[in-house]
Amino acid sequence: KFRLPIEVQEASGLYLQDSTHFWWINDSGDGPFIYQTDANEDLVQKVKIPNAFNKDWEDITHDDQGRIYIEDFGNNYHARQNLRIYRYDPKTQKTDSILFTYEDQCRFPPSYRRRNFNMEAFFWHNDSLHLFSKPDQRYKPLATKHYVLPAAPGKYAAELRDTLPTPHRVVTGAAISPD
């Protein structure tokens, strides 16, 4: 059991810094804050991410330089055209943005059966960000799309790498093992 502090009311993403420090984000409705807790369930710090806005934050990850990536690409209606990932450097307290579109999305929103542009999960690996979609559950068969973006500030078209069948579930979080 883990009891979150009152400030983390709708936890949407978690990044494990180490075995005793956890970083959390709230979904939409909160300000541009990340929250660090310890293994005793205590709030250690609340950090306001400069030059950021929480439209629909869904997940959080980090790179090997200690920078934190916050996805602001929740897209429940599959019509957003202002998709963004914030890259925050705790050492410098500076925030950069990665702006992007999906290479295979031409309509906003697409037809109902093609609504698979709501991302809720991602992770960093080898200087790239790997994004995973959460398809509209009303339409079968369910599958998640896997996109890749550079983990550097700029404007990009996310490259579709694969579509993975997920017949009984949708992807709402992702991680990669160091090995």
mmCIF file of C-alpha atoms in Angstrom:
data_model
loop_
_atom_site.group_PDB
_atom_site.id
_atom_site.type_symbol
_atom_site.label_atom_id
_atom_site.label_comp_id
_atom_site.label_asym_id
_atom_site.label_seq_id
_atom_site.Cartn_x
_atom_site.Cartn_y
_atom_site.Cartn_z
ATOM 1 C CA LYS A 1 0.000 0.000 0.000
ATOM 2 C CA PHE A 2 1.106 3.522 -0.749
ATOM 3 C CA ARG A 3 -0.944 6.548 0.296
ATOM 4 C CA LEU A 4 -0.326 9.590 -1.886
ATOM 5 C CA PRO A 5 -0.230 13.085 -0.395
ATOM 6 C CA ILE A 6 -3.346 15.228 -0.852
ATOM 7 C CA GLU A 7 -1.549 17.315 -3.533
ATOM 8 C CA VAL A 8 -1.473 14.300 -5.860
ATOM 9 C CA GLN A 9 -5.219 13.989 -6.405
ATOM 10 C CA GLU A 10 -5.279 12.423 -9.860
ATOM 11 C CA ALA A 11 -1.929 10.729 -10.368
ATOM 12 C CA SER A 12 -1.402 10.225 -14.052
ATOM 13 C CA GLY A 13 2.284 9.403 -14.266
ATOM 14 C CA LEU A 14 5.121 8.132 -12.086
ATOM 15 C CA TYR A 15 8.902 8.208 -12.500
ATOM 16 C CA LEU A 16 10.998 6.202 -10.032
ATOM 17 C CA GLN A 17 14.162 8.220 -9.446
ATOM 18 C CA ASP A 18 15.491 5.495 -7.152
ATOM 19 C CA SER A 19 14.120 3.120 -4.524
ATOM 20 C CA THR A 20 13.209 5.965 -2.160
ATOM 21 C CA HIS A 21 12.338 8.939 -4.415
ATOM 22 C CA PHE A 22 9.280 9.002 -6.658
ATOM 23 C CA TRP A 23 8.113 11.786 -9.005
ATOM 24 C CA TRP A 24 4.405 12.153 -9.775
ATOM 25 C CA ILE A 25 2.240 14.277 -12.064
ATOM 26 C CA ASN A 26 -1.467 14.967 -11.932
ATOM 27 C CA ASP A 27 -3.695 14.704 -14.972
ATOM 28 C CA SER A 28 -5.399 17.813 -16.380
ATOM 29 C CA GLY A 29 -6.869 20.234 -13.888
ATOM 30 C CA ASP A 30 -3.679 20.777 -11.904
ATOM 31 C CA GLY A 31 -1.078 23.451 -12.475
ATOM 32 C CA PRO A 32 2.312 22.715 -14.067
ATOM 33 C CA PHE A 33 3.674 20.867 -11.033
ATOM 34 C CA ILE A 34 5.621 17.699 -10.385
ATOM 35 C CA TYR A 35 5.643 16.160 -6.926
ATOM 36 C CA GLN A 36 8.382 14.158 -5.254
ATOM 37 C CA THR A 37 7.508 11.701 -2.508
ATOM 38 C CA ASP A 38 9.679 9.388 -0.470
ATOM 39 C CA ALA A 39 9.190 5.747 0.477
ATOM 40 C CA ASN A 40 7.404 6.868 3.675
ATOM 41 C CA GLU A 41 4.592 8.451 1.603
ATOM 42 C CA ASP A 42 5.719 11.969 2.521
ATOM 43 C CA LEU A 43 5.761 14.875 0.095
ATOM 44 C CA VAL A 44 9.425 15.889 -0.255
ATOM 45 C CA GLN A 45 8.980 18.689 -2.768
ATOM 46 C CA LYS A 46 6.568 20.306 -5.189
ATOM 47 C CA VAL A 47 8.254 21.790 -8.257
ATOM 48 C CA LYS A 48 6.603 24.257 -10.596
ATOM 49 C CA ILE A 49 7.742 23.549 -14.158
ATOM 50 C CA PRO A 50 8.617 26.938 -15.697
ATOM 51 C CA ASN A 51 7.084 27.889 -19.042
ATOM 52 C CA ALA A 52 4.669 24.950 -18.883
ATOM 53 C CA PHE A 53 0.901 24.477 -18.833
ATOM 54 C CA ASN A 54 -0.958 21.325 -17.833
ATOM 55 C CA LYS A 55 -3.539 20.880 -20.582
ATOM 56 C CA ASP A 56 -3.669 17.071 -20.356
ATOM 57 C CA TRP A 57 -0.573 15.585 -18.740
ATOM 58 C CA GLU A 58 -0.517 11.807 -18.915
ATOM 59 C CA ASP A 59 2.951 10.388 -18.174
ATOM 60 C CA ILE A 60 6.449 11.291 -16.972
ATOM 61 C CA THR A 61 9.883 9.782 -17.705
ATOM 62 C CA HIS A 62 13.571 10.714 -17.497
ATOM 63 C CA ASP A 63 16.824 10.362 -19.416
ATOM 64 C CA ASP A 64 20.354 9.382 -18.411
ATOM 65 C CA GLN A 65 21.285 13.055 -17.864
ATOM 66 C CA GLY A 66 18.643 13.493 -15.158
ATOM 67 C CA ARG A 67 16.266 15.553 -17.319
ATOM 68 C CA ILE A 68 12.557 14.938 -16.785
ATOM 69 C CA TYR A 69 10.089 14.613 -19.667
ATOM 70 C CA ILE A 70 6.414 15.380 -19.127
ATOM 71 C CA GLU A 71 3.947 14.460 -21.812
ATOM 72 C CA ASP A 72 1.194 16.927 -22.561
ATOM 73 C CA PHE A 73 -0.414 14.946 -25.344
ATOM 74 C CA GLY A 74 -3.572 13.525 -23.843
ATOM 75 C CA ASN A 75 -5.959 13.541 -26.787
ATOM 76 C CA ASN A 76 -9.296 11.999 -25.794
ATOM 77 C CA TYR A 77 -11.103 13.382 -28.853
ATOM 78 C CA HIS A 78 -8.211 12.665 -31.248
ATOM 79 C CA ALA A 79 -8.341 16.266 -32.497
ATOM 80 C CA ARG A 80 -5.453 18.014 -30.709
ATOM 81 C CA GLN A 81 -2.913 19.728 -32.898
ATOM 82 C CA ASN A 82 -0.845 21.283 -30.095
ATOM 83 C CA LEU A 83 0.913 18.137 -28.876
ATOM 84 C CA ARG A 84 3.909 18.767 -26.646
ATOM 85 C CA ILE A 85 6.450 17.129 -24.402
ATOM 86 C CA TYR A 86 8.154 19.306 -21.812
ATOM 87 C CA ARG A 87 11.810 18.584 -21.064
ATOM 88 C CA TYR A 88 12.755 19.949 -17.657
ATOM 89 C CA ASP A 89 16.328 20.040 -16.376
ATOM 90 C CA PRO A 90 16.355 20.093 -12.551
ATOM 91 C CA LYS A 91 20.012 21.254 -12.521
ATOM 92 C CA THR A 92 19.364 24.410 -14.549
ATOM 93 C CA GLN A 93 15.627 24.680 -13.771
ATOM 94 C CA LYS A 94 15.012 25.319 -17.491
ATOM 95 C CA THR A 95 12.216 23.878 -19.607
ATOM 96 C CA ASP A 96 12.349 23.109 -23.340
ATOM 97 C CA SER A 97 9.546 21.866 -25.557
ATOM 98 C CA ILE A 98 9.258 19.085 -28.083
ATOM 99 C CA LEU A 99 6.341 19.875 -30.404
ATOM 100 C CA PHE A 100 5.026 17.206 -32.727
ATOM 101 C CA THR A 101 2.348 15.710 -34.928
ATOM 102 C CA TYR A 102 1.700 12.097 -35.921
ATOM 103 C CA GLU A 103 2.979 11.227 -39.378
ATOM 104 C CA ASP A 104 -0.154 9.175 -40.119
ATOM 105 C CA GLN A 105 -2.847 11.590 -38.854
ATOM 106 C CA CYS A 106 -4.425 13.714 -41.567
ATOM 107 C CA ARG A 107 -7.878 14.465 -40.099
ATOM 108 C CA PHE A 108 -8.715 16.143 -36.774
ATOM 109 C CA PRO A 109 -10.554 14.153 -35.569
ATOM 110 C CA PRO A 110 -10.254 11.132 -37.846
ATOM 111 C CA SER A 111 -13.198 8.854 -38.553
ATOM 112 C CA TYR A 112 -14.356 6.893 -35.517
ATOM 113 C CA ARG A 113 -12.693 3.614 -36.476
ATOM 114 C CA ARG A 114 -9.328 5.381 -36.983
ATOM 115 C CA ARG A 115 -9.290 7.109 -33.582
ATOM 116 C CA ASN A 116 -6.021 5.851 -32.181
ATOM 117 C CA PHE A 117 -4.146 9.111 -31.487
ATOM 118 C CA ASN A 118 -4.664 9.407 -27.738
ATOM 119 C CA MET A 119 -1.257 8.845 -26.158
ATOM 120 C CA GLU A 120 -1.046 8.022 -22.480
ATOM 121 C CA ALA A 121 2.311 6.285 -22.149
ATOM 122 C CA PHE A 122 5.937 6.872 -23.069
ATOM 123 C CA PHE A 123 9.519 6.284 -22.009
ATOM 124 C CA TRP A 124 13.005 7.528 -22.908
ATOM 125 C CA HIS A 125 15.578 5.152 -24.440
ATOM 126 C CA ASN A 126 18.827 5.912 -26.342
ATOM 127 C CA ASP A 127 18.078 9.601 -27.020
ATOM 128 C CA SER A 128 14.552 8.849 -28.259
ATOM 129 C CA LEU A 129 11.082 9.016 -26.788
ATOM 130 C CA HIS A 130 8.819 6.021 -27.380
ATOM 131 C CA LEU A 131 5.091 6.819 -27.325
ATOM 132 C CA PHE A 132 2.190 4.356 -27.061
ATOM 133 C CA SER A 133 -1.410 5.055 -27.985
ATOM 134 C CA LYS A 134 -4.605 4.238 -26.153
ATOM 135 C CA PRO A 135 -7.192 3.396 -28.832
ATOM 136 C CA ASP A 136 -10.871 4.186 -28.619
ATOM 137 C CA GLN A 137 -12.180 1.137 -26.748
ATOM 138 C CA ARG A 138 -15.504 1.112 -28.584
ATOM 139 C CA TYR A 139 -13.874 -0.248 -31.714
ATOM 140 C CA LYS A 140 -12.250 -3.653 -31.971
ATOM 141 C CA PRO A 141 -9.709 -5.068 -32.454
ATOM 142 C CA LEU A 142 -7.734 -3.039 -29.942
ATOM 143 C CA ALA A 143 -4.135 -2.192 -30.792
ATOM 144 C CA THR A 144 -1.583 0.303 -29.553
ATOM 145 C CA LYS A 145 0.539 2.334 -31.948
ATOM 146 C CA HIS A 146 4.229 2.767 -31.129
ATOM 147 C CA TYR A 147 5.760 6.090 -32.242
ATOM 148 C CA VAL A 148 9.284 7.432 -31.839
ATOM 149 C CA LEU A 149 10.506 11.028 -31.468
ATOM 150 C CA PRO A 150 13.942 12.572 -30.885
ATOM 151 C CA ALA A 151 14.380 13.568 -27.226
ATOM 152 C CA ALA A 152 15.561 17.053 -28.230
ATOM 153 C CA PRO A 153 13.700 20.365 -28.391
ATOM 154 C CA GLY A 154 12.151 21.140 -31.770
ATOM 155 C CA LYS A 155 9.228 20.336 -34.051
ATOM 156 C CA TYR A 156 8.817 16.812 -35.385
ATOM 157 C CA ALA A 157 6.498 14.311 -37.001
ATOM 158 C CA ALA A 158 6.361 11.275 -34.717
ATOM 159 C CA GLU A 159 7.455 8.207 -36.674
ATOM 160 C CA LEU A 160 5.085 5.239 -36.525
ATOM 161 C CA ARG A 161 7.233 2.185 -35.770
ATOM 162 C CA ASP A 162 4.672 -0.535 -35.151
ATOM 163 C CA THR A 163 1.122 -1.414 -34.231
ATOM 164 C CA LEU A 164 0.835 -3.967 -31.457
ATOM 165 C CA PRO A 165 -2.351 -5.978 -30.828
ATOM 166 C CA THR A 166 -3.734 -5.485 -27.315
ATOM 167 C CA PRO A 167 -6.940 -7.493 -27.600
ATOM 168 C CA HIS A 168 -8.120 -7.208 -23.997
ATOM 169 C CA ARG A 169 -6.409 -4.096 -22.635
ATOM 170 C CA VAL A 170 -5.337 -0.559 -23.484
ATOM 171 C CA VAL A 171 -1.904 0.878 -22.705
ATOM 172 C CA THR A 172 -1.933 3.651 -20.096
ATOM 173 C CA GLY A 173 1.676 3.442 -18.875
ATOM 174 C CA ALA A 174 5.030 2.266 -20.194
ATOM 175 C CA ALA A 175 8.535 1.620 -18.921
ATOM 176 C CA ILE A 176 11.689 -0.060 -20.113
ATOM 177 C CA SER A 177 14.074 -2.197 -18.127
ATOM 178 C CA PRO A 178 17.710 -1.021 -18.201
ATOM 179 C CA ASP A 179 18.758 -4.475 -19.435
#
